[in-house]
Amino acid sequence: MPGDFIIAGKKRVHHWQAFKGALAVGRDPAPWSRAFRDYFHSRLSSRYLKTLDILQENGTLRGEGFSIVAIQCSLIEYLETTLQGKSYRYGRNGDPPLQQHEYSNSGSMFEAFLTTRTPFNTEFTPQLAHDFYASVRCGVLHEARTKNGWTIRAKSKTGQMVDSNLRIVYRDDFQKGLGKFVRWYKTELPSDVGLQAAFLRKFDSLCV
């Protein structure tokens, strides 16, 4: 059926449209737990997390870190826009102004995630987040390289995700941080009305 594409695992647009009526902001938490499992986590798992697991488990330390970090950086923007309930719109001169829940600046979303979301906010200052966005995220996604002295390594001895002095991102520890964030979101979504309203906006936008 045209327009009835897959949005999460095997769930299609018509599944979401039938299910979302059970999601009442601030009401019964049980459907929100199902929404996390069947839509949010299923989408992450099928499109990102399983691939990251394969790359990590079968790595040879011969460059797969660039693929891993590229996927992680792509994932960060999606996570933050889900928390805010916003959708990206490419802006051109003469276009109408952005609507309330639209954005066109990827950097602001990326940096907001690193500086405000657990556990990344314990390691990233605004300055470090901006440097990471410009030198790692943009470098890897646009030029298949890191810039300004940043390097990618597998893991640290201390569990830290980044070394701001040596400009190192430890991609396995970074992945553990993403896992910790997802577990936090699983706990919060069933009771946080702000996250719930944003979730509805985001998944509605994914169906267009």
PDB file of C-alpha atoms in Angstrom:
ATOM      1  CA  MET A   1       0.000   0.000   0.000  1.00  0.00           C
ATOM      2  CA  PRO A   2       1.580   3.366  -1.021  1.00  0.00           C
ATOM      3  CA  GLY A   3       2.740   5.384   1.961  1.00  0.00           C
ATOM      4  CA  ASP A   4       2.517   2.409   4.319  1.00  0.00           C
ATOM      5  CA  PHE A   5       6.258   1.991   4.814  1.00  0.00           C
ATOM      6  CA  ILE A   6       8.173   0.372   7.659  1.00  0.00           C
ATOM      7  CA  ILE A   7       9.003   2.704  10.563  1.00  0.00           C
ATOM      8  CA  ALA A   8      10.236   0.331  13.308  1.00  0.00           C
ATOM      9  CA  GLY A   9      11.177  -3.325  13.009  1.00  0.00           C
ATOM     10  CA  LYS A  10       8.203  -4.815  11.161  1.00  0.00           C
ATOM     11  CA  LYS A  11       5.834  -2.033  12.211  1.00  0.00           C
ATOM     12  CA  ARG A  12       4.404   0.070   9.409  1.00  0.00           C
ATOM     13  CA  VAL A  13       2.611   3.402   9.286  1.00  0.00           C
ATOM     14  CA  HIS A  14      -0.799   1.783   9.677  1.00  0.00           C
ATOM     15  CA  HIS A  15       0.360  -0.041  12.818  1.00  0.00           C
ATOM     16  CA  TRP A  16       1.396   3.259  14.412  1.00  0.00           C
ATOM     17  CA  GLN A  17      -1.822   4.988  13.425  1.00  0.00           C
ATOM     18  CA  ALA A  18      -3.835   2.184  15.014  1.00  0.00           C
ATOM     19  CA  PHE A  19      -1.697   2.034  18.152  1.00  0.00           C
ATOM     20  CA  LYS A  20      -1.171   5.698  19.004  1.00  0.00           C
ATOM     21  CA  GLY A  21      -4.773   6.099  20.198  1.00  0.00           C
ATOM     22  CA  ALA A  22      -3.781   4.051  23.244  1.00  0.00           C
ATOM     23  CA  LEU A  23      -1.117   6.614  24.155  1.00  0.00           C
ATOM     24  CA  ALA A  24      -2.581   9.273  26.421  1.00  0.00           C
ATOM     25  CA  VAL A  25      -0.116  11.831  27.741  1.00  0.00           C
ATOM     26  CA  GLY A  26       0.098  11.574  31.519  1.00  0.00           C
ATOM     27  CA  ARG A  27      -2.154   8.539  31.742  1.00  0.00           C
ATOM     28  CA  ASP A  28      -1.636   4.762  31.880  1.00  0.00           C
ATOM     29  CA  PRO A  29       2.118   4.023  31.688  1.00  0.00           C
ATOM     30  CA  ALA A  30       1.692   0.498  30.256  1.00  0.00           C
ATOM     31  CA  PRO A  31       1.049   1.583  26.636  1.00  0.00           C
ATOM     32  CA  TRP A  32       4.055   3.893  26.843  1.00  0.00           C
ATOM     33  CA  SER A  33       6.250   0.957  27.821  1.00  0.00           C
ATOM     34  CA  ARG A  34       4.922  -0.850  24.752  1.00  0.00           C
ATOM     35  CA  ALA A  35       5.637   2.213  22.631  1.00  0.00           C
ATOM     36  CA  PHE A  36       9.233   2.214  23.827  1.00  0.00           C
ATOM     37  CA  ARG A  37       9.632  -1.481  23.074  1.00  0.00           C
ATOM     38  CA  ASP A  38       7.714  -1.797  19.795  1.00  0.00           C
ATOM     39  CA  TYR A  39       8.554   1.541  18.207  1.00  0.00           C
ATOM     40  CA  PHE A  40      11.465   3.401  19.778  1.00  0.00           C
ATOM     41  CA  HIS A  41      13.752   0.489  20.671  1.00  0.00           C
ATOM     42  CA  SER A  42      12.679  -1.613  17.708  1.00  0.00           C
ATOM     43  CA  ARG A  43      13.593   1.216  15.344  1.00  0.00           C
ATOM     44  CA  LEU A  44      16.963   1.742  17.057  1.00  0.00           C
ATOM     45  CA  SER A  45      17.753  -1.953  17.172  1.00  0.00           C
ATOM     46  CA  SER A  46      16.922  -2.790  13.567  1.00  0.00           C
ATOM     47  CA  ARG A  47      18.518   0.300  12.033  1.00  0.00           C
ATOM     48  CA  TYR A  48      21.442   1.073  14.318  1.00  0.00           C
ATOM     49  CA  LEU A  49      22.171  -1.080  17.359  1.00  0.00           C
ATOM     50  CA  LYS A  50      22.392  -4.505  15.715  1.00  0.00           C
ATOM     51  CA  THR A  51      24.732  -3.121  13.075  1.00  0.00           C
ATOM     52  CA  LEU A  52      26.916  -1.532  15.741  1.00  0.00           C
ATOM     53  CA  ASP A  53      27.057  -4.839  17.620  1.00  0.00           C
ATOM     54  CA  ILE A  54      28.194  -6.657  14.467  1.00  0.00           C
ATOM     55  CA  LEU A  55      30.932  -4.114  13.795  1.00  0.00           C
ATOM     56  CA  GLN A  56      32.178  -4.241  17.375  1.00  0.00           C
ATOM     57  CA  GLU A  57      32.064  -8.026  17.740  1.00  0.00           C
ATOM     58  CA  ASN A  58      33.790  -8.682  14.422  1.00  0.00           C
ATOM     59  CA  GLY A  59      36.233  -5.798  14.437  1.00  0.00           C
ATOM     60  CA  THR A  60      39.884  -6.096  13.504  1.00  0.00           C
ATOM     61  CA  LEU A  61      41.002  -2.650  14.712  1.00  0.00           C
ATOM     62  CA  ARG A  62      41.777  -1.738  11.116  1.00  0.00           C
ATOM     63  CA  GLY A  63      39.447   1.159  10.522  1.00  0.00           C
ATOM     64  CA  GLU A  64      35.977  -0.043  11.503  1.00  0.00           C
ATOM     65  CA  GLY A  65      35.994   2.650  14.182  1.00  0.00           C
ATOM     66  CA  PHE A  66      35.140   5.225  11.513  1.00  0.00           C
ATOM     67  CA  SER A  67      32.013   3.292  10.541  1.00  0.00           C
ATOM     68  CA  ILE A  68      31.037   2.863  14.178  1.00  0.00           C
ATOM     69  CA  VAL A  69      31.477   6.552  15.008  1.00  0.00           C
ATOM     70  CA  ALA A  70      29.630   7.593  11.825  1.00  0.00           C
ATOM     71  CA  ILE A  71      26.617   5.517  12.911  1.00  0.00           C
ATOM     72  CA  GLN A  72      26.828   6.831  16.478  1.00  0.00           C
ATOM     73  CA  CYS A  73      26.896  10.426  15.268  1.00  0.00           C
ATOM     74  CA  SER A  74      23.906   9.834  13.013  1.00  0.00           C
ATOM     75  CA  LEU A  75      22.059   8.262  15.929  1.00  0.00           C
ATOM     76  CA  ILE A  76      22.694  11.168  18.319  1.00  0.00           C
ATOM     77  CA  GLU A  77      20.718  13.668  16.271  1.00  0.00           C
ATOM     78  CA  TYR A  78      17.786  11.260  15.993  1.00  0.00           C
ATOM     79  CA  LEU A  79      17.781  10.688  19.755  1.00  0.00           C
ATOM     80  CA  GLU A  80      17.780  14.385  20.601  1.00  0.00           C
ATOM     81  CA  THR A  81      15.060  15.235  18.097  1.00  0.00           C
ATOM     82  CA  THR A  82      12.932  12.432  19.532  1.00  0.00           C
ATOM     83  CA  LEU A  83      13.346  13.872  23.016  1.00  0.00           C
ATOM     84  CA  GLN A  84      12.384  17.317  21.734  1.00  0.00           C
ATOM     85  CA  GLY A  85       9.730  16.072  19.306  1.00  0.00           C
ATOM     86  CA  LYS A  86      11.262  17.972  16.401  1.00  0.00           C
ATOM     87  CA  SER A  87      11.673  17.251  12.699  1.00  0.00           C
ATOM     88  CA  TYR A  88      14.431  18.396  10.381  1.00  0.00           C
ATOM     89  CA  ARG A  89      13.632  20.723   7.487  1.00  0.00           C
ATOM     90  CA  TYR A  90      16.274  21.732   4.997  1.00  0.00           C
ATOM     91  CA  GLY A  91      16.215  25.509   4.804  1.00  0.00           C
ATOM     92  CA  ARG A  92      16.669  27.540   1.625  1.00  0.00           C
ATOM     93  CA  ASN A  93      16.403  31.251   0.934  1.00  0.00           C
ATOM     94  CA  GLY A  94      12.799  32.204   0.427  1.00  0.00           C
ATOM     95  CA  ASP A  95      11.361  29.245   2.314  1.00  0.00           C
ATOM     96  CA  PRO A  96       8.639  29.949   4.892  1.00  0.00           C
ATOM     97  CA  PRO A  97       9.836  30.259   8.502  1.00  0.00           C
ATOM     98  CA  LEU A  98      10.381  27.106  10.497  1.00  0.00           C
ATOM     99  CA  GLN A  99       7.354  25.916  12.413  1.00  0.00           C
ATOM    100  CA  GLN A 100       7.378  25.423  16.189  1.00  0.00           C
ATOM    101  CA  HIS A 101       8.587  21.837  16.085  1.00  0.00           C
ATOM    102  CA  GLU A 102      10.937  22.068  13.110  1.00  0.00           C
ATOM    103  CA  TYR A 103      14.684  22.712  13.051  1.00  0.00           C
ATOM    104  CA  SER A 104      17.373  23.157  10.419  1.00  0.00           C
ATOM    105  CA  ASN A 105      20.534  23.389  12.542  1.00  0.00           C
ATOM    106  CA  SER A 106      21.922  19.923  13.195  1.00  0.00           C
ATOM    107  CA  GLY A 107      24.716  21.302  15.353  1.00  0.00           C
ATOM    108  CA  SER A 108      22.377  22.673  17.979  1.00  0.00           C
ATOM    109  CA  MET A 109      20.630  19.312  18.342  1.00  0.00           C
ATOM    110  CA  PHE A 110      23.871  17.360  18.458  1.00  0.00           C
ATOM    111  CA  GLU A 111      25.469  19.622  21.031  1.00  0.00           C
ATOM    112  CA  ALA A 112      22.313  19.729  23.161  1.00  0.00           C
ATOM    113  CA  PHE A 113      22.383  15.952  23.438  1.00  0.00           C
ATOM    114  CA  LEU A 114      26.017  15.800  24.513  1.00  0.00           C
ATOM    115  CA  THR A 115      25.725  18.578  27.098  1.00  0.00           C
ATOM    116  CA  THR A 116      22.338  17.771  28.661  1.00  0.00           C
ATOM    117  CA  ARG A 117      21.678  14.023  28.361  1.00  0.00           C
ATOM    118  CA  THR A 118      22.906  11.338  30.709  1.00  0.00           C
ATOM    119  CA  PRO A 119      25.668  10.123  30.813  1.00  0.00           C
ATOM    120  CA  PHE A 120      27.256  12.377  28.182  1.00  0.00           C
ATOM    121  CA  ASN A 121      26.668  15.549  30.177  1.00  0.00           C
ATOM    122  CA  THR A 122      29.231  14.356  32.722  1.00  0.00           C
ATOM    123  CA  GLU A 123      32.010  14.514  30.115  1.00  0.00           C
ATOM    124  CA  PHE A 124      31.002  17.178  27.601  1.00  0.00           C
ATOM    125  CA  THR A 125      31.179  20.913  28.169  1.00  0.00           C
ATOM    126  CA  PRO A 126      29.582  23.209  25.559  1.00  0.00           C
ATOM    127  CA  GLN A 127      33.032  23.944  24.143  1.00  0.00           C
ATOM    128  CA  LEU A 128      33.987  20.280  23.902  1.00  0.00           C
ATOM    129  CA  ALA A 129      30.614  19.371  22.389  1.00  0.00           C
ATOM    130  CA  HIS A 130      31.054  22.018  19.693  1.00  0.00           C
ATOM    131  CA  ASP A 131      34.579  20.818  18.930  1.00  0.00           C
ATOM    132  CA  PHE A 132      33.369  17.216  18.774  1.00  0.00           C
ATOM    133  CA  TYR A 133      30.528  18.167  16.414  1.00  0.00           C
ATOM    134  CA  ALA A 134      32.768  20.135  14.077  1.00  0.00           C
ATOM    135  CA  SER A 135      35.813  17.875  14.146  1.00  0.00           C
ATOM    136  CA  VAL A 136      34.392  14.369  14.597  1.00  0.00           C
ATOM    137  CA  ARG A 137      30.757  14.336  13.516  1.00  0.00           C
ATOM    138  CA  CYS A 138      31.113  16.643  10.514  1.00  0.00           C
ATOM    139  CA  GLY A 139      34.543  15.314   9.631  1.00  0.00           C
ATOM    140  CA  VAL A 140      33.456  11.675   9.614  1.00  0.00           C
ATOM    141  CA  LEU A 141      30.091  12.185   7.905  1.00  0.00           C
ATOM    142  CA  HIS A 142      31.267  14.668   5.274  1.00  0.00           C
ATOM    143  CA  GLU A 143      34.854  13.640   4.570  1.00  0.00           C
ATOM    144  CA  ALA A 144      35.321  10.166   6.113  1.00  0.00           C
ATOM    145  CA  ARG A 145      37.958  11.596   8.446  1.00  0.00           C
ATOM    146  CA  THR A 146      38.386  13.248  11.811  1.00  0.00           C
ATOM    147  CA  LYS A 147      39.802  16.763  11.923  1.00  0.00           C
ATOM    148  CA  ASN A 148      41.729  19.127  14.202  1.00  0.00           C
ATOM    149  CA  GLY A 149      43.775  16.391  15.845  1.00  0.00           C
ATOM    150  CA  TRP A 150      40.910  14.090  16.882  1.00  0.00           C
ATOM    151  CA  THR A 151      41.466  10.338  16.702  1.00  0.00           C
ATOM    152  CA  ILE A 152      39.278   7.268  17.245  1.00  0.00           C
ATOM    153  CA  ARG A 153      40.298   4.413  19.527  1.00  0.00           C
ATOM    154  CA  ALA A 154      38.427   1.314  20.648  1.00  0.00           C
ATOM    155  CA  LYS A 155      38.267   1.715  24.418  1.00  0.00           C
ATOM    156  CA  SER A 156      39.844   3.523  27.316  1.00  0.00           C
ATOM    157  CA  LYS A 157      41.362   2.053  30.454  1.00  0.00           C
ATOM    158  CA  THR A 158      39.044   4.123  32.649  1.00  0.00           C
ATOM    159  CA  GLY A 159      35.710   3.864  30.833  1.00  0.00           C
ATOM    160  CA  GLN A 160      35.751   7.485  29.704  1.00  0.00           C
ATOM    161  CA  MET A 161      34.077   8.251  26.384  1.00  0.00           C
ATOM    162  CA  VAL A 162      36.385  11.053  25.319  1.00  0.00           C
ATOM    163  CA  ASP A 163      39.755  12.470  26.295  1.00  0.00           C
ATOM    164  CA  SER A 164      39.394  16.206  25.817  1.00  0.00           C
ATOM    165  CA  ASN A 165      43.112  16.880  26.243  1.00  0.00           C
ATOM    166  CA  LEU A 166      44.362  14.294  23.762  1.00  0.00           C
ATOM    167  CA  ARG A 167      41.243  14.636  21.558  1.00  0.00           C
ATOM    168  CA  ILE A 168      40.392  10.963  21.509  1.00  0.00           C
ATOM    169  CA  VAL A 169      36.922   9.412  21.196  1.00  0.00           C
ATOM    170  CA  TYR A 170      36.725   5.887  22.597  1.00  0.00           C
ATOM    171  CA  ARG A 171      34.037   4.390  20.410  1.00  0.00           C
ATOM    172  CA  ASP A 172      33.256   1.296  22.544  1.00  0.00           C
ATOM    173  CA  ASP A 173      32.884   3.396  25.692  1.00  0.00           C
ATOM    174  CA  PHE A 174      30.808   5.881  23.709  1.00  0.00           C
ATOM    175  CA  GLN A 175      28.553   3.002  22.717  1.00  0.00           C
ATOM    176  CA  LYS A 176      28.136   2.017  26.358  1.00  0.00           C
ATOM    177  CA  GLY A 177      27.077   5.607  27.019  1.00  0.00           C
ATOM    178  CA  LEU A 178      24.411   5.359  24.333  1.00  0.00           C
ATOM    179  CA  GLY A 179      23.171   2.147  25.915  1.00  0.00           C
ATOM    180  CA  LYS A 180      22.950   3.856  29.299  1.00  0.00           C
ATOM    181  CA  PHE A 181      20.971   6.707  27.745  1.00  0.00           C
ATOM    182  CA  VAL A 182      18.501   4.294  26.125  1.00  0.00           C
ATOM    183  CA  ARG A 183      17.949   2.568  29.473  1.00  0.00           C
ATOM    184  CA  TRP A 184      17.316   5.977  31.080  1.00  0.00           C
ATOM    185  CA  TYR A 185      14.763   6.807  28.399  1.00  0.00           C
ATOM    186  CA  LYS A 186      13.003   3.463  28.909  1.00  0.00           C
ATOM    187  CA  THR A 187      12.560   4.333  32.583  1.00  0.00           C
ATOM    188  CA  GLU A 188      11.428   7.928  32.032  1.00  0.00           C
ATOM    189  CA  LEU A 189       9.072   7.697  29.043  1.00  0.00           C
ATOM    190  CA  PRO A 190       6.156   5.963  30.849  1.00  0.00           C
ATOM    191  CA  SER A 191       5.821   8.842  33.330  1.00  0.00           C
ATOM    192  CA  ASP A 192       7.331  11.990  31.777  1.00  0.00           C
ATOM    193  CA  VAL A 193       4.591  13.986  30.031  1.00  0.00           C
ATOM    194  CA  GLY A 194       7.085  16.147  28.134  1.00  0.00           C
ATOM    195  CA  LEU A 195       8.831  13.107  26.666  1.00  0.00           C
ATOM    196  CA  GLN A 196       5.468  11.556  25.840  1.00  0.00           C
ATOM    197  CA  ALA A 197       4.181  14.567  23.916  1.00  0.00           C
ATOM    198  CA  ALA A 198       7.486  14.772  22.045  1.00  0.00           C
ATOM    199  CA  PHE A 199       7.353  11.049  21.249  1.00  0.00           C
ATOM    200  CA  LEU A 200       3.932  11.442  19.630  1.00  0.00           C
ATOM    201  CA  ARG A 201       5.112  14.356  17.503  1.00  0.00           C
ATOM    202  CA  LYS A 202       8.248  12.543  16.411  1.00  0.00           C
ATOM    203  CA  PHE A 203       6.599   9.299  15.371  1.00  0.00           C
ATOM    204  CA  ASP A 204       3.795  11.135  13.612  1.00  0.00           C
ATOM    205  CA  SER A 205       6.468  12.985  11.624  1.00  0.00           C
ATOM    206  CA  LEU A 206       8.220   9.710  10.760  1.00  0.00           C
ATOM    207  CA  CYS A 207       5.018   8.521   9.075  1.00  0.00           C
ATOM    208  CA  VAL A 208       4.858  11.377   6.556  1.00  0.00           C
TER     209      VAL A 208
END
